[in-house]
Amino acid sequence: MTNPHQPVTSSLVESRVFEPPQSLAANACISGMESYIALREEANADAGAFWSRLATETLSWSKPFTRTLDDTNAPFYRWFDDGELNASYNCLDRHMGTAVEHKTAIIFEADDGVVHRVSYRELLDRTCQFANALRSLGVAKGDRVVIYMPMTVEGVVAMQACARIGATHSVVFGGFSAKALQERIQDIGASAVVTANFQMRGGKQLPLKSIVDEALANAACPSVRSVIVFKRTEIECHMEPGRDYEMQALMSKQPKVFAPEAVGAEHPLFVLYTSGSTGKPKGVQHSTAGYLLWANLTMKWTFDLRPDDVFWCTADIGWITGHSYVAYGPLAAGATQVVFEGVPTYPNAGRFWKMIQDHKVSIFYTAPTAIRSLIKASEGNPEVHPRNWNLSSLRLLGSVGEPINPEAWMWFYRHVGGERCPVVDTFWQTETGGHMIAPLPGATPLVPGSCTLPLPGIDAAIVDESGNDVPNGSGGILVVKKPWPSMIRTIWGDNERFKKSYFPEELKGFYLAGDGAVRSEDRGYFRITGRIDDVLNVSGHRMGTMEIESALVGMADLVAEAAVVGRPDDVTGEAIVAFVVLKGDRPRGDAAKAIAKVLREGVGREIGPIAKPRDIRFGDNLPKTRSGKIMRRLLRAIARGEAVTQDVSTLENPAILEQLAQNN
């Protein structure tokens, strides 16, 4: 192994290599590179047989499949489509009568530190009760249910109950605004909404039910017949007679038995909305069998899951990571996991380390944003440095949401993992359903800042604009050449947009990830270089630039035009920078700061706080090409404080460059 304390000289070249610990490799699920290569070659030799074997071994089927892949209508691939199963059965019922039945499924720690443990048996009972409650309100197989919940056991129960009924759920992150929630309810045609009166975050009670009421006001969502409200706090909220029901009261009357509804393998398990570059959120549709297969497999492969592990993924169920590695993957794999309601900095920035110590967490999976903010906190206050807690229970660390820079990787490895825990840097997307490129802790030598190699069965490549492979060391467009079971099935209600977004003709029918990447010349390891479209990644949350621009321009009394780009940020990965042309004169000084504040708050109301621009720059106009297209590359350079090197001779008003460089 090379010297871990050697500084990084370039973000493009990383020479430090960390071999898998012998103790881990010896007993790993996939042990040594030979085992990885054997699985990869099995998949390459006969992909159909490979996936068929894994689906038969991994999932419980009520009706076994006979067809593995139907690719006759590409890119609308169908996997295992004549088979039937139920996702909730695979997560809960099949553990009954085994050692897992009375094992702790969830260690729930509330925002205030109170801890509750729920066994698999108890989780099944609660899920059945809530499934019966939903059925009593007329929710049936094929219906859609929107879940707008805090990070609690009840959120997981709601998802599992929907799966049990055969209703398709769509979880909306609890930080989204009423308008964003409304758009998603309308698009999916939800018949019911599951929410809470409040959520607890950082010692504060934040409303949820009142936001639902605002979204449903004036008959804006006529499809919604029922709203089920989990009473998280004692504070009363408005309850609409005949529409709103309290979750606890409804469940208390229901039996703890509910036969899971068998659904076809291709039945939509969920639709999860992600920001697109056009402003309109995309409803990413996932199947039941293919998705669940990969969530379960990657739990075992990427995290090398063992029966005695305590797994903790810090993601919210409102994001794909909270679906695959909280609500479904760990339960399907029979793991014990931690579910945390709060934030990493409350009551102080040592909260994560204290929880790892208290619950003896062995696998810790979090985002680079969280890592970077905790680095910053521990540098400013030695009392919250991880060394103050006993983290000896850890054996594996994971990173998710965005590429992790090498120095953050090293800090994580050194100060949290004690230089003994591999760091699995996982690349994947809402659309892929689970990990695509990631190290295997018992097999893959690690390089800081690299997600290393594709998992077996994933045919990832880097190509040019025509879909031709580029040599290692050259950057290009990340694609996946062959279909895989957990891939996105379509965009809800928009097949054309699905084809255009993910399978453009010029790329030979390959899946377009939307990220740039480069492979190292020595090992062929992948390193993700960032988005190639106008989607920003802020703290691991994808934000469409068009969505933010639309929110700004929607303030029509103030804003004439707006363009949004990203700039690198040490804590959040990317920061949102908005360039704005006002209808009145360009403001200066305090007036500019006051208007910038109004605009930030407006974006927060429209989309959610996560979308508020960090920087707002005012100009008399925006730099455009002769055809009227905004020169976004130029704006990116300005946002980053870089010297403008491209030709600006066509600009009508070169003085705007100086204007747009001033932050407010």
XYZ file of C-alpha atoms in Angstrom:
664
model
C 0.000 0.000 0.000
C 1.279 3.462 -0.789
C 1.738 6.175 1.829
C -1.749 7.396 2.886
C -0.368 10.755 3.944
C 0.943 11.630 0.512
C -0.825 14.840 -0.622
C -3.078 14.904 -3.663
C -1.298 16.819 -6.411
C -4.158 16.771 -8.904
C -7.805 15.875 -8.798
C -7.261 13.977 -12.042
C -4.381 11.830 -10.827
C -4.619 9.849 -7.628
C -1.809 7.440 -6.854
C -2.801 6.185 -3.394
C -4.124 2.623 -3.409
C -5.646 0.712 -0.491
C -5.899 -3.061 -0.724
C -8.881 -4.828 0.915
C -8.073 -5.782 4.529
C -7.158 -9.457 4.699
C -9.547 -10.054 7.587
C -12.439 -8.739 5.496
C -11.460 -10.284 2.184
C -11.167 -13.781 3.632
C -14.848 -14.041 4.565
C -16.369 -11.564 2.102
C -19.468 -12.290 0.043
C -17.313 -11.626 -3.045
C -13.772 -12.474 -1.977
C -10.809 -11.290 -4.074
C -10.677 -9.909 -7.599
C -10.833 -13.446 -8.997
C -14.371 -13.842 -7.615
C -15.387 -10.467 -9.042
C -13.947 -11.308 -12.473
C -15.690 -14.721 -12.442
C -19.095 -13.054 -11.821
C -18.408 -10.427 -14.465
C -17.465 -13.095 -17.006
C -20.561 -15.148 -16.122
C -22.703 -12.088 -16.903
C -20.806 -11.369 -20.146
C -21.023 -14.966 -21.347
C -24.805 -15.322 -20.886
C -26.565 -12.328 -19.356
C -29.967 -14.041 -19.436
C -28.760 -17.069 -17.470
C -26.849 -14.815 -15.028
C -29.849 -12.657 -14.148
C -32.218 -15.628 -14.125
C -30.029 -17.428 -11.584
C -29.795 -14.396 -9.312
C -33.530 -13.628 -9.491
C -34.405 -17.253 -8.650
C -31.919 -17.419 -5.755
C -32.605 -13.975 -4.295
C -36.378 -13.422 -4.481
C -39.456 -15.363 -3.330
C -41.938 -15.753 -6.202
C -45.640 -16.596 -5.893
C -45.536 -17.489 -9.590
C -42.056 -18.290 -10.974
C -41.001 -16.541 -14.177
C -40.082 -18.363 -17.374
C -38.887 -15.326 -19.393
C -35.835 -13.403 -18.181
C -35.656 -10.435 -20.566
C -38.070 -9.226 -23.234
C -36.170 -6.694 -25.350
C -38.498 -6.704 -28.358
C -39.668 -3.163 -27.647
C -36.375 -1.533 -26.584
C -35.779 0.675 -24.647
C -38.972 -0.448 -22.869
C -37.275 -3.531 -21.461
C -39.283 -6.059 -19.460
C -37.667 -8.378 -16.923
C -39.087 -11.641 -15.524
C -42.445 -10.364 -16.829
C -44.510 -13.557 -16.621
C -43.588 -14.038 -12.933
C -45.535 -12.742 -9.919
C -44.432 -11.715 -6.419
C -44.957 -9.117 -3.708
C -42.246 -6.724 -2.510
C -43.542 -6.492 1.074
C -43.681 -10.306 1.318
C -40.021 -10.395 0.246
C -39.085 -7.823 2.888
C -41.136 -9.134 5.819
C -43.215 -12.333 5.542
C -40.448 -14.537 4.251
C -38.429 -13.883 7.398
C -41.204 -15.281 9.579
C -40.327 -18.641 11.067
C -36.601 -17.917 10.657
C -34.045 -16.441 13.043
C -34.843 -13.033 11.551
C -38.491 -12.978 12.789
C -37.614 -11.640 16.258
C -34.452 -9.823 15.162
C -34.453 -6.009 15.390
C -35.385 -4.609 11.984
C -35.166 -0.918 12.865
C -33.392 0.965 15.643
C -35.212 4.277 15.437
C -33.599 7.325 17.039
C -35.825 10.383 17.226
C -34.621 13.936 16.870
C -34.593 14.315 20.686
C -32.530 11.140 21.165
C -35.336 8.789 22.286
C -34.735 5.296 20.879
C -37.314 2.673 19.856
C -36.542 -0.789 18.525
C -38.897 -2.585 16.151
C -38.529 -6.300 15.337
C -39.341 -7.848 11.956
C -42.454 -9.394 13.514
C -43.619 -6.013 14.838
C -42.859 -4.316 11.525
C -44.964 -6.898 9.683
C -47.834 -6.418 12.145
C -47.756 -2.627 11.699
C -47.515 -2.930 7.927
C -50.544 -5.253 7.820
C -52.523 -2.880 10.035
C -51.748 0.067 7.803
C -52.492 -1.938 4.641
C -55.903 -2.771 6.137
C -56.372 0.922 7.004
C -55.604 1.969 3.431
C -57.953 -0.695 2.086
C -60.733 0.528 4.415
C -60.411 3.917 2.658
C -60.767 2.311 -0.760
C -57.078 2.164 -1.767
C -56.621 -0.831 -4.088
C -54.084 -2.503 -6.373
C -53.054 -0.104 -9.148
C -53.903 3.062 -7.160
C -51.228 5.657 -6.445
C -50.434 6.969 -2.971
C -48.254 10.012 -2.256
C -46.210 9.792 0.966
C -45.053 13.111 2.478
C -43.592 11.997 5.772
C -40.786 12.633 8.236
C -37.962 10.153 8.589
C -39.754 7.756 10.942
C -40.691 4.081 11.181
C -44.191 5.095 10.015
C -42.738 6.337 6.717
C -41.248 2.884 6.053
C -44.518 1.228 7.168
C -46.483 3.382 4.703
C -44.200 2.344 1.811
C -44.345 -1.344 2.744
C -48.163 -1.219 3.146
C -48.561 0.276 -0.337
C -46.354 -2.471 -1.783
C -48.422 -5.047 0.112
C -51.671 -3.823 -1.468
C -50.117 -3.446 -4.916
C -50.615 0.322 -4.817
C -47.817 2.370 -6.394
C -46.264 4.844 -3.938
C -44.581 8.141 -4.652
C -42.617 9.562 -1.746
C -42.071 13.327 -1.732
C -39.241 14.674 0.427
C -40.594 16.561 3.476
C -38.593 19.687 2.540
C -40.500 20.321 -0.691
C -42.973 23.190 -0.932
C -46.769 22.996 -1.344
C -46.474 23.785 -5.046
C -43.833 21.086 -5.669
C -46.002 18.598 -3.729
C -49.095 19.645 -5.667
C -47.356 19.117 -9.046
C -46.357 15.588 -8.056
C -49.823 14.661 -6.729
C -51.393 15.953 -9.932
C -48.932 14.209 -12.248
C -49.327 10.789 -10.669
C -53.082 11.104 -9.965
C -52.817 10.014 -6.318
C -56.000 8.830 -4.599
C -54.521 9.194 -1.094
C -51.815 11.208 0.675
C -50.024 9.945 3.797
C -48.436 12.688 5.898
C -47.753 13.834 9.480
C -48.938 16.834 11.439
C -45.328 17.964 11.982
C -41.775 16.739 11.546
C -38.994 17.168 14.101
C -35.651 18.418 12.778
C -32.918 20.000 14.835
C -35.181 20.597 17.838
C -37.790 22.393 15.714
C -41.335 21.357 14.835
C -41.843 21.897 11.125
C -45.312 21.676 9.596
C -46.226 19.032 7.035
C -50.019 18.743 7.168
C -50.566 22.483 6.581
C -48.374 22.195 3.443
C -50.556 19.279 2.256
C -53.665 21.405 2.888
C -52.161 24.200 0.813
C -51.320 21.762 -2.011
C -54.886 20.399 -2.045
C -56.643 23.781 -1.660
C -59.235 24.939 -4.192
C -59.756 21.389 -5.503
C -56.292 21.510 -7.133
C -55.905 17.722 -6.801
C -59.356 16.202 -7.453
C -57.974 12.625 -7.517
C -57.224 12.734 -3.744
C -60.007 11.114 -1.715
C -58.222 10.607 1.617
C -55.429 12.137 3.691
C -53.959 10.008 6.489
C -52.133 11.996 9.166
C -49.513 10.501 11.485
C -49.640 12.412 14.749
C -45.907 12.993 15.311
C -46.368 15.715 17.951
C -49.166 16.667 20.298
C -49.886 19.922 18.489
C -53.253 19.816 16.738
C -53.566 20.477 13.035
C -56.541 21.182 10.783
C -58.472 17.991 9.899
C -60.930 18.120 7.011
C -64.040 16.046 7.915
C -64.689 13.163 5.534
C -61.194 13.429 3.986
C -58.619 13.450 6.796
C -57.967 10.555 9.169
C -55.517 10.110 12.023
C -53.112 7.270 11.244
C -52.841 5.863 14.784
C -56.631 5.826 15.340
C -57.207 4.210 11.960
C -54.598 1.492 12.533
C -55.700 0.650 16.059
C -58.968 -0.801 14.716
C -57.281 -3.003 12.126
C -56.169 -6.643 12.301
C -52.486 -7.571 12.079
C -53.088 -9.882 9.135
C -53.185 -8.826 5.489
C -52.482 -11.269 2.690
C -49.938 -9.701 0.310
C -51.299 -9.011 -3.172
C -49.384 -10.836 -5.894
C -48.404 -8.480 -8.714
C -46.642 -8.980 -12.020
C -42.872 -8.545 -11.981
C -43.227 -5.355 -14.052
C -45.900 -3.803 -11.810
C -44.807 -0.248 -10.851
C -43.586 -0.487 -7.239
C -43.020 3.258 -7.039
C -42.610 6.471 -8.957
C -40.021 8.884 -7.630
C -39.758 12.395 -9.018
C -36.408 13.813 -9.929
C -35.503 17.197 -11.333
C -35.047 17.426 -15.039
C -33.419 20.088 -17.178
C -36.800 21.216 -18.562
C -38.338 22.363 -15.299
C -41.097 19.723 -15.181
C -40.184 17.012 -12.648
C -39.700 13.538 -14.107
C -41.617 10.672 -12.515
C -39.050 7.855 -12.600
C -40.996 4.580 -12.692
C -39.507 1.415 -11.165
C -40.706 -2.160 -11.429
C -41.248 -4.548 -8.530
C -39.033 -7.574 -9.273
C -36.042 -6.056 -11.055
C -35.761 -3.213 -8.574
C -36.054 -5.406 -5.486
C -33.585 -7.955 -6.852
C -30.895 -5.308 -7.265
C -31.611 -3.544 -3.935
C -31.159 -6.881 -2.155
C -28.109 -7.999 -4.166
C -26.235 -4.721 -3.763
C -26.828 -4.820 0.005
C -24.942 -8.094 0.009
C -22.297 -7.259 -2.603
C -21.400 -3.606 -1.986
C -21.813 -3.678 1.787
C -20.741 -7.297 2.249
C -23.689 -7.669 4.603
C -23.454 -10.170 7.481
C -26.191 -11.355 9.855
C -24.794 -9.460 12.864
C -24.269 -6.123 11.065
C -25.915 -2.905 12.177
C -26.400 -0.934 8.975
C -27.028 2.805 8.868
C -27.870 4.719 5.725
C -28.446 8.372 6.651
C -30.579 9.198 3.577
C -34.200 10.332 3.815
C -36.903 8.077 2.344
C -37.803 11.011 0.064
C -34.779 10.176 -2.086
C -33.856 7.034 -4.013
C -31.116 6.172 -1.506
C -33.754 6.044 1.241
C -35.850 3.720 -0.957
C -33.135 1.250 -1.900
C -31.026 1.329 1.271
C -33.618 2.038 3.991
C -37.121 0.975 2.967
C -36.380 -2.064 0.779
C -32.785 -3.359 0.507
C -31.958 -3.817 4.222
C -35.361 -5.402 4.958
C -35.187 -7.778 1.992
C -31.711 -8.788 3.181
C -32.895 -9.302 6.790
C -30.554 -6.633 8.205
C -30.784 -4.572 11.389
C -30.659 -0.890 10.478
C -30.686 2.512 12.154
C -33.323 5.046 11.089
C -32.622 8.601 12.216
C -35.168 11.388 12.296
C -32.878 14.359 12.923
C -29.908 16.226 11.474
C -26.170 15.534 11.953
C -25.492 18.840 13.703
C -28.137 18.715 16.465
C -27.637 19.055 19.393
C -24.051 19.279 18.120
C -21.933 18.104 15.196
C -20.920 14.951 17.084
C -24.406 13.431 16.713
C -23.444 10.905 14.025
C -20.394 9.686 15.969
C -22.382 9.339 19.183
C -25.045 7.300 17.388
C -22.453 5.008 15.794
C -21.016 4.437 19.265
C -24.406 3.965 20.998
C -25.909 1.581 18.436
C -22.626 -0.186 17.543
C -23.085 0.601 13.855
C -20.866 -1.567 11.655
C -21.732 -0.178 8.189
C -22.132 3.580 7.827
C -23.406 5.016 4.525
C -23.651 8.787 4.097
C -23.143 11.655 1.644
C -19.953 13.630 0.889
C -21.844 16.821 1.807
C -22.393 15.504 5.336
C -18.748 14.384 5.555
C -17.448 17.780 4.396
C -19.687 19.722 6.797
C -18.529 17.489 9.698
C -14.866 17.969 8.698
C -15.446 21.700 8.877
C -17.249 21.411 12.241
C -14.528 19.253 13.817
C -11.796 21.608 12.591
C -13.626 24.511 14.238
C -14.464 22.639 17.443
C -12.204 19.759 18.621
C -14.989 18.576 20.979
C -17.055 17.247 18.039
C -14.144 15.451 16.318
C -14.920 11.737 15.765
C -11.899 10.738 17.893
C -13.958 11.601 20.996
C -16.239 8.589 20.462
C -15.648 4.850 20.297
C -16.125 3.961 16.620
C -14.504 0.524 16.855
C -17.763 -1.215 15.825
C -17.359 0.142 12.261
C -16.039 -2.226 9.605
C -17.214 -0.519 6.420
C -17.916 3.054 5.260
C -19.888 4.137 2.226
C -20.343 7.336 0.256
C -23.378 8.247 -1.874
C -25.093 11.090 -3.709
C -22.220 12.708 -5.559
C -18.531 12.107 -6.238
C -16.392 12.345 -3.100
C -13.216 14.388 -3.395
C -10.012 12.538 -2.415
C -9.288 14.641 0.677
C -12.789 14.099 2.121
C -12.359 10.367 1.334
C -9.069 10.335 3.247
C -10.520 12.158 6.247
C -13.449 9.716 6.339
C -11.077 6.745 6.039
C -8.628 8.056 8.643
C -10.748 9.745 11.305
C -13.999 7.778 11.141
C -12.811 4.395 9.915
C -9.515 4.420 11.829
C -7.630 3.390 8.639
C -9.141 -0.106 8.896
C -12.537 0.306 7.149
C -12.790 0.287 3.345
C -14.682 3.276 1.884
C -17.116 2.162 -0.835
C -17.726 5.149 -3.099
C -20.967 4.246 -4.899
C -22.060 5.697 -8.231
C -25.722 5.294 -9.153
C -28.860 7.339 -9.827
C -32.574 7.554 -9.128
C -32.988 5.996 -12.555
C -30.690 2.999 -11.964
C -32.430 1.766 -8.801
C -29.212 0.699 -7.071
C -25.413 0.818 -7.215
C -23.866 0.650 -10.689
C -20.164 1.369 -10.225
C -18.751 0.668 -6.778
C -15.885 -1.171 -5.104
C -16.495 -4.559 -3.553
C -14.945 -4.296 -0.078
C -13.487 -7.791 -0.091
C -12.142 -7.627 -3.636
C -11.448 -4.178 -5.072
C -8.286 -2.153 -4.330
C -9.508 1.356 -3.433
C -8.380 4.655 -4.917
C -9.640 7.831 -3.167
C -12.110 9.763 -5.307
C -12.844 6.824 -7.641
C -15.951 4.635 -7.662
C -13.629 1.994 -9.263
C -15.379 -0.681 -11.398
C -18.911 -1.602 -12.547
C -20.695 -4.257 -10.525
C -21.104 -7.667 -12.200
C -23.773 -7.516 -14.895
C -23.429 -3.743 -15.415
C -21.878 -2.930 -18.798
C -20.739 0.673 -18.148
C -18.549 2.513 -20.657
C -17.305 5.995 -21.581
C -18.087 7.147 -25.101
C -17.915 10.217 -27.328
C -20.920 12.121 -28.765
C -21.424 9.392 -31.364
C -21.437 6.510 -28.888
C -17.902 5.298 -29.720
C -15.647 4.141 -26.866
C -12.936 6.582 -25.818
C -9.536 5.349 -24.589
C -8.720 5.197 -20.884
C -7.432 8.542 -19.657
C -9.778 10.476 -21.963
C -12.965 11.987 -20.643
C -16.347 11.366 -22.206
C -19.987 10.498 -21.621
C -20.934 7.731 -19.181
C -23.316 5.134 -20.654
C -24.554 1.637 -19.881
C -24.536 -0.538 -22.988
C -26.821 -3.362 -21.887
C -30.104 -3.375 -19.948
C -30.152 -4.479 -16.306
C -33.111 -5.485 -14.087
C -33.396 -2.397 -11.824
C -33.289 0.186 -14.608
C -35.936 2.893 -14.985
C -38.947 1.576 -16.949
C -40.281 4.909 -18.207
C -41.108 8.436 -17.114
C -44.617 8.259 -15.652
C -47.060 9.250 -18.382
C -44.376 10.320 -20.862
C -42.779 7.527 -22.883
C -41.386 9.920 -25.479
C -39.550 11.996 -22.899
C -38.161 8.757 -21.450
C -36.685 7.693 -24.794
C -35.338 11.155 -25.587
C -33.833 11.686 -22.096
C -32.184 8.316 -21.561
C -31.782 6.541 -24.898
C -30.909 9.215 -27.476
C -30.532 7.831 -31.002
C -27.058 9.251 -31.490
C -25.747 7.025 -28.663
C -26.580 3.678 -30.350
C -29.393 2.830 -27.952
C -27.150 2.952 -24.856
C -28.501 4.251 -21.537
C -27.301 7.825 -21.040
C -26.403 8.476 -17.411
C -26.077 12.235 -17.961
C -22.671 12.331 -16.269
C -19.222 12.848 -17.649
C -16.533 10.386 -16.572
C -12.954 9.297 -17.182
C -11.250 5.897 -16.705
C -7.759 5.749 -15.271
C -5.060 4.556 -17.632
C -3.543 2.107 -15.160
C -6.550 0.282 -13.680
C -9.481 1.334 -15.863
C -11.167 2.764 -12.761
C -14.055 5.168 -13.271
C -14.088 8.694 -11.896
C -17.244 10.765 -12.301
C -16.501 14.329 -13.430
C -19.989 15.864 -13.098
C -23.264 16.429 -14.939
C -23.245 17.030 -18.689
C -26.699 18.636 -18.670
C -28.264 21.441 -16.710
C -28.924 19.494 -13.565
C -27.090 20.525 -10.407
C -26.180 18.270 -7.530
C -26.579 20.182 -4.267
C -25.833 18.119 -1.162
C -26.633 14.979 -3.129
C -30.032 16.375 -4.217
C -30.561 16.821 -7.949
C -31.958 20.227 -8.852
C -32.969 21.191 -12.361
C -31.628 24.599 -13.404
C -34.801 25.193 -15.417
C -36.935 24.589 -12.345
C -35.045 27.287 -10.404
C -35.056 29.653 -13.388
C -38.812 29.187 -13.739
C -39.299 30.025 -10.041
C -37.256 33.238 -10.460
C -38.961 34.346 -13.657
C -42.308 33.489 -12.005
C -41.727 36.550 -9.801
C -42.900 38.542 -12.795
C -43.192 41.863 -10.996
C -39.441 41.829 -10.400
C -37.633 39.483 -12.783
C -37.329 39.796 -16.544
C -34.850 36.978 -17.143
C -32.740 34.513 -15.179
C -30.075 31.897 -15.796
C -28.877 29.388 -13.211
C -25.573 27.493 -13.123
C -23.559 25.653 -10.497
C -20.156 26.310 -8.992
C -18.042 23.968 -6.888
C -18.595 24.224 -3.151
C -16.496 22.677 -0.394
C -19.505 21.655 1.684
C -22.474 21.045 -0.630
C -20.520 19.818 -3.678
C -22.247 22.381 -5.885
C -23.709 25.764 -5.028
C -26.509 27.395 -7.004
C -25.602 30.663 -8.727
C -28.405 32.751 -10.270
C -27.804 35.506 -12.830
C -30.811 37.814 -12.880
C -32.009 40.668 -15.072
C -34.655 42.748 -13.296
C -37.491 44.648 -14.933
C -36.299 47.854 -13.288
C -32.802 49.278 -13.062
C -29.924 47.091 -11.945
C -29.736 47.439 -8.157
C -26.532 48.142 -6.249
C -25.340 47.875 -2.646
C -28.005 47.384 0.029
C -30.822 47.547 -2.525
C -29.258 44.615 -4.405
C -28.908 42.614 -1.175
C -32.561 43.302 -0.250
C -33.870 42.157 -3.657
C -31.575 39.108 -3.571
C -33.154 38.165 -0.215
C -36.669 38.472 -1.696
C -35.690 36.276 -4.657
C -34.126 33.578 -2.439
C -37.243 33.413 -0.284
C -39.434 33.234 -3.389
C -37.471 30.243 -4.748
C -37.664 28.605 -1.288
C -41.466 28.951 -1.269
C -41.806 27.688 -4.840
C -39.500 24.662 -4.732
C -38.071 24.298 -1.226
C -35.177 25.679 0.849
C -32.629 23.372 -0.840
C -33.167 25.282 -4.119
C -32.351 28.764 -2.765
C -29.477 30.255 -4.804
C -26.291 30.718 -2.799
C -25.141 33.598 -5.044
C -27.347 36.070 -6.893
C -25.728 38.329 -9.485
C -27.563 41.183 -11.244
C -26.829 42.389 -14.782
C -28.385 44.748 -17.317
C -28.718 41.685 -19.540
C -27.391 38.132 -19.921
C -24.579 37.094 -22.297
C -26.129 35.440 -25.355
C -25.062 34.014 -28.700
C -26.255 35.602 -31.957
C -29.101 33.093 -32.048
C -30.225 34.282 -28.625
C -28.968 31.267 -26.629
C -27.618 32.083 -23.175
C -23.856 31.459 -22.996
C -24.002 29.173 -19.979
C -20.383 28.105 -20.292
C -19.405 31.737 -19.882
C -21.685 32.087 -16.851
C -20.127 28.975 -15.292
C -16.674 30.542 -15.642
C -17.912 33.785 -14.048
C -19.605 31.841 -11.224
C -16.347 30.057 -10.479
C -14.357 33.291 -10.493
C -12.304 32.046 -13.453
C -10.794 34.243 -16.124
C -13.038 34.384 -19.213
C -11.051 32.821 -22.052
C -13.768 32.257 -24.653
C -14.592 34.683 -27.443
C -16.887 37.463 -26.180
C -16.647 39.703 -29.240
C -20.301 39.057 -30.079
C -21.506 40.466 -26.777
C -23.517 43.640 -27.208
C -22.476 44.893 -23.799
C -19.126 43.520 -22.518
C -19.589 45.561 -19.318
C -22.123 43.003 -18.101
C -19.295 40.565 -17.394
C -18.091 42.826 -14.623
C -21.666 43.318 -13.400
C -22.338 39.580 -13.250
C -19.167 38.938 -11.277
C -20.555 40.889 -8.278
C -22.283 38.735 -5.680
C -25.216 39.847 -3.499
